[in-house]
XYZ file of C-alpha atoms in Angstrom:
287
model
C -3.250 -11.578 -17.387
C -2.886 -8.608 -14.676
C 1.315 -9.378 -13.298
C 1.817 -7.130 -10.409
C 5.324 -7.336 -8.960
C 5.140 -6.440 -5.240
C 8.211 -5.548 -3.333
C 10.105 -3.185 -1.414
C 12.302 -3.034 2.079
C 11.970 -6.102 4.656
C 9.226 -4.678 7.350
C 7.387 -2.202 5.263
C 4.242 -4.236 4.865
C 4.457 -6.363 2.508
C 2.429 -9.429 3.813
C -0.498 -6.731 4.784
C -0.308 -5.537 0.873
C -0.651 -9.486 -0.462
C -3.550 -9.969 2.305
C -5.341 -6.804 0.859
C -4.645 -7.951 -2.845
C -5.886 -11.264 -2.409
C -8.725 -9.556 -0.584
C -9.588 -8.512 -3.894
C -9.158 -10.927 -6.295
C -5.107 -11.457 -6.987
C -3.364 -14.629 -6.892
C -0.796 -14.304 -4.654
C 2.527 -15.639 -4.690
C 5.203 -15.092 -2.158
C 8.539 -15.021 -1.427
C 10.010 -16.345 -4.994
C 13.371 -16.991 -5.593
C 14.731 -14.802 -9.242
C 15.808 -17.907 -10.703
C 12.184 -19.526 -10.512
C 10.867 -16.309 -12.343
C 10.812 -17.497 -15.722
C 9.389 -21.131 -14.832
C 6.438 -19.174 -12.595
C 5.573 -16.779 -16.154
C 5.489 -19.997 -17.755
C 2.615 -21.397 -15.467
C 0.695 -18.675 -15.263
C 0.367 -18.196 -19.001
C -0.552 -21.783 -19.843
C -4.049 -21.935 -21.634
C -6.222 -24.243 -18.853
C -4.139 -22.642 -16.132
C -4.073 -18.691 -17.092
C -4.886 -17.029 -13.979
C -6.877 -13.452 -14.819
C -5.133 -11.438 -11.778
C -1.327 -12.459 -10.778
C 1.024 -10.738 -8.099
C 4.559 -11.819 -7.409
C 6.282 -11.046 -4.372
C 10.016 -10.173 -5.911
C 12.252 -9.225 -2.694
C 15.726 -9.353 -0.779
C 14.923 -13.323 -0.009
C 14.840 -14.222 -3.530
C 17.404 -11.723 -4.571
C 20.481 -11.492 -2.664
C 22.654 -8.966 -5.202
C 21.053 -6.239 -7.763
C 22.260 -8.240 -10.601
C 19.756 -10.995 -9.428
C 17.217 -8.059 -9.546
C 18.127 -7.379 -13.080
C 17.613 -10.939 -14.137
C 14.646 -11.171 -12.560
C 13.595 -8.070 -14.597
C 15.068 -9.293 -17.848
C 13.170 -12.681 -18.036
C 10.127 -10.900 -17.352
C 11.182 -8.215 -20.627
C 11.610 -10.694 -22.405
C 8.342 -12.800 -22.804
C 6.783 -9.399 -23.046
C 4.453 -9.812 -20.169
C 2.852 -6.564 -19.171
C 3.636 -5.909 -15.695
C 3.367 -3.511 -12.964
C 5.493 -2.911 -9.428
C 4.419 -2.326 -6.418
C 7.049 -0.833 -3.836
C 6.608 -0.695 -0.547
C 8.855 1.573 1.765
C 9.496 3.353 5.235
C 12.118 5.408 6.690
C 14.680 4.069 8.157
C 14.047 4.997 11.414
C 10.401 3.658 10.639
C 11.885 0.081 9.699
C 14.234 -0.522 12.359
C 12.014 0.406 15.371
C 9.434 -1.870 13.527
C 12.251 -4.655 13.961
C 13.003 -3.990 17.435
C 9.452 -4.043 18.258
C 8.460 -7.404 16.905
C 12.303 -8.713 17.746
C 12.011 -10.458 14.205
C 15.307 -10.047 12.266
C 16.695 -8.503 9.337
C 17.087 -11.783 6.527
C 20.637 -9.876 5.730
C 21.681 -9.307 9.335
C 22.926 -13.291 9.653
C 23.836 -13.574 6.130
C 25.716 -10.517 5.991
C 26.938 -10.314 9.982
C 25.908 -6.285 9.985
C 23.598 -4.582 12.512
C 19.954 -3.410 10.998
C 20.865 -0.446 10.099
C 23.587 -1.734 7.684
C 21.383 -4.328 6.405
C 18.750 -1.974 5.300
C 21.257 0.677 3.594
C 22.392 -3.002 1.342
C 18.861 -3.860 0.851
C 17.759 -0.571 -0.355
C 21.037 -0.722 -2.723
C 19.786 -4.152 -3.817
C 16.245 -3.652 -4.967
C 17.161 -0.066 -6.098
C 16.611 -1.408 -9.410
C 13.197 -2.043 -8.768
C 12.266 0.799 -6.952
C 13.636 2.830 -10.259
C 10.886 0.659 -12.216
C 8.086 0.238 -10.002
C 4.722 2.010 -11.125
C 3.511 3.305 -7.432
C 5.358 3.388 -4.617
C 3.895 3.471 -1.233
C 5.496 5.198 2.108
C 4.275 2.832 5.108
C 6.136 5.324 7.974
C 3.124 6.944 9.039
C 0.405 4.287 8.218
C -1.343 2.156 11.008
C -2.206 -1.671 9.052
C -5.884 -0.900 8.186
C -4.466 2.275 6.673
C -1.843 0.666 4.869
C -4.380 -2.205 3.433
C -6.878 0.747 2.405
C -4.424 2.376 -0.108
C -3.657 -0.961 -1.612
C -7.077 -1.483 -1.998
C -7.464 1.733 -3.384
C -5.343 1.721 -5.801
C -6.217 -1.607 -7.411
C -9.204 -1.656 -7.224
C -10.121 1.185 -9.163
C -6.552 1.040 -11.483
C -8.560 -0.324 -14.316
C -11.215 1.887 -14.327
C -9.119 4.567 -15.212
C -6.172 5.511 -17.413
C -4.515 7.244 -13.898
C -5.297 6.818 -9.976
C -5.632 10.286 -8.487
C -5.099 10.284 -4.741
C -5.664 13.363 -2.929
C -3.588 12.881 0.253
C -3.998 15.556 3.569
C -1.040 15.781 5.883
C 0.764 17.824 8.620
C 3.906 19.341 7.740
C 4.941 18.969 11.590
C 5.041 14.779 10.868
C 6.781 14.859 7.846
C 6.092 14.559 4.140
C 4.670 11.948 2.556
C 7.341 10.161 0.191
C 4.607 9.198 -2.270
C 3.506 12.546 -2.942
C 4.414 13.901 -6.400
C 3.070 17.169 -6.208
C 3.042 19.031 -2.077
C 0.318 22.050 -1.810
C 1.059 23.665 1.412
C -2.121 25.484 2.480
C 0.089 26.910 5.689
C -0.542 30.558 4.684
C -4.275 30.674 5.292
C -5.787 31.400 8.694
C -5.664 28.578 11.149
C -8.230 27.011 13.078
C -6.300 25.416 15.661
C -6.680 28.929 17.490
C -10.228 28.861 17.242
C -11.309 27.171 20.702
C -14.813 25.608 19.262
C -12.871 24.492 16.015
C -9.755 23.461 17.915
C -10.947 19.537 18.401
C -12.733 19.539 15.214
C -11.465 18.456 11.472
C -11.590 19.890 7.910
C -14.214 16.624 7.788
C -16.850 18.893 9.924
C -18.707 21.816 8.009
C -17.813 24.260 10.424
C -14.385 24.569 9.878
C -15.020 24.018 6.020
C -16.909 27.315 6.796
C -14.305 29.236 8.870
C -11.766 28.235 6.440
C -13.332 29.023 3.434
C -14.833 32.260 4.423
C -11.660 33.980 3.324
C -10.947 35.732 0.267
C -7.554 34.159 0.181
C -8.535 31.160 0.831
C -10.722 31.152 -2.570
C -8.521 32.501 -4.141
C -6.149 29.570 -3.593
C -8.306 27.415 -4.231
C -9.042 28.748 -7.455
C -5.197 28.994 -8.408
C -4.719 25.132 -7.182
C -7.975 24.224 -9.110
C -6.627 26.271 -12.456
C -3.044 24.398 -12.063
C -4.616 20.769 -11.741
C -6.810 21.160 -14.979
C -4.186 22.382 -16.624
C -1.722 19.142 -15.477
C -3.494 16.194 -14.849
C -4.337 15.846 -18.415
C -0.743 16.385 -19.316
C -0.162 13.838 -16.998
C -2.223 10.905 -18.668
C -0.701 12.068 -21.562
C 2.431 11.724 -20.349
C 1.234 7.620 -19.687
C 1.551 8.349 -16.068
C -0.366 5.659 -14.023
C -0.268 6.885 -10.716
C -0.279 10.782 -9.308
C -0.592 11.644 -5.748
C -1.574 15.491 -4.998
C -0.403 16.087 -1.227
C -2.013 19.076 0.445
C -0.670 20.010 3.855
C -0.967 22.567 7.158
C 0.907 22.462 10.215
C -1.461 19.241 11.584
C -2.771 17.767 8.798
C -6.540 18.322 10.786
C -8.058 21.347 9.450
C -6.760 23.897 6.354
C -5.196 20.682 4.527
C -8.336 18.094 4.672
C -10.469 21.149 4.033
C -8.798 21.702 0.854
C -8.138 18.368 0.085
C -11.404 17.410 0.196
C -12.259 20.292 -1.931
C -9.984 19.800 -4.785
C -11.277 16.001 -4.652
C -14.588 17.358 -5.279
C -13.492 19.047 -8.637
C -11.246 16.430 -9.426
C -14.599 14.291 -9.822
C -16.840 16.673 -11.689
C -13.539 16.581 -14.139
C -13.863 13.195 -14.717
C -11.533 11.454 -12.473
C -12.123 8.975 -9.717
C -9.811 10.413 -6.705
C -9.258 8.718 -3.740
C -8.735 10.974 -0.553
C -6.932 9.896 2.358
C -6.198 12.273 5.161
C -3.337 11.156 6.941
C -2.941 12.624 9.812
C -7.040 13.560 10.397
C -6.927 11.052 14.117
C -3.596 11.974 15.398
C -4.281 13.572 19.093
C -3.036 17.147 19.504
């Protein structure tokens, strides 16, 4: 049996991450209280019963302290259950305009009689012990719903097929890292086409800016220095047992230098064996 554990802070898309897994084949059970944990394991194991695909949603409304967490966590070490988290999380600017906007509130804000901000700074302290287990974690601040339910798909989908997901992630500096990213290329230094009026509107997804950016020496060169350094790590990192690795590759808008190069490196990336899933970020934001 596949056990995914899916959590992370209250309005960072949780339900749209269970839609997308049971999209592809989970069984999906939500909001379960730590106690019932052990009980649920139990089920899902039995012989006529064993479900092939399993995810658990593990959050603040079925654990109210950490050490409910660690229970939780425990139970699930001890009938030596193979298992994988999913966290889901946003800034916290990100989460509390998402609470004003759909005027839903926080489940610690009545429980705990704090404002929003308050109650996210306890949940985050809460489910800390999750976040320091979970296998991939996900930043939802900058991604729209069909974005968000792409990466999950993504993700686990392909996870079997694989011993590591490889995403290849474009992005503008100017909106912020990407939280997920583990390691951040910044492609800033090479000649932009922003300032080329024909190339302005266009993206590192049409050939002619492929062209103007790559027609630099430097620009190959970098290439070939970022292409050296990733077949030198990734294997290290499979090695290493990691199961997820996100390369992020940014410019100033995330819309020409960075998909450009991120689609690029993808390209290698395959011929080396892996399967890597490019997402660029930023690619539809308007100028």
């Amino acid at each position: 049996m596949e056990l995914l554990v899916v959590t992370g802070l209250s309005g960072a898309g949780k339900s749209l991450a269970v839609n997308a897994l049971e999209d592809i084949g989970y069984f999906c059970i939500d909001n379960i209280p730590a106690g019932l944990v052990p009980r649920l394991l139990d089920f899902a194991l039995q012989g006529e019963t064993m479900l092939d695909k399993v995810a658990v949603v593990l959050d603040i409304r079925g654990c109210r302290t950490t050490e409910d967490v660690r229970k939780a966590l425990t139970s699930m070490d001890q009938r030596e259950v193979p298992y994988q988290v999913l966290f889901l999380d946003a800034s916290d600017e990100v989460l509390t305009r998402r609470y004003k906007e759909t005027r839903r509130i926080h489940p610690l804000t009545i429980q705990e009689n704090c404002s929003i901000g308050e109650a996210i700074q306890k949940e985050r302290q809460i489910l800390h012990p999750l976040y320091e287990r979970a296998d991939f974690v996900v930043d939802t601040s900058l991604l729209s719903a069909a974005q968000n339910k792409e990466r999950i798909c993504s993700l686990f989908l392909q996870q079997n097929q694989k011993a590591m997901v490889l995403s290849i992630l474009s992005f503008g500096f100017k909106y912020g890292l990407p939280k997920e990213a583990d390691i951040v290329l910044d492609v800033r230094c090479l000649p932009n086409p922003f300032y080329i009026p024909e190339l302005k509107e266009k993206t590192g997804l049409d050939q002619e800016v492929v062209d103007y950016v790559m027609q630099f020496e430097q620009s190959q060169q970098l290439l070939q220095r970022i292409l050296s350094l990733l077949e030198f790590s990734l294997p290290l990192y499979v090695k290493e047992g990691k199961s997820q690795l996100t390369v992020a590759v940014g410019c100033t808008g995330g819309k020409h230098r960075s998909i450009t190069f991120a689609r690029k490196i993808a390209e290698h990336c395959q011929k080396l064996g892996y399967a890597p899933i490019v997402h660029h970020r930023d690619a539809k934001r308007v100028f």
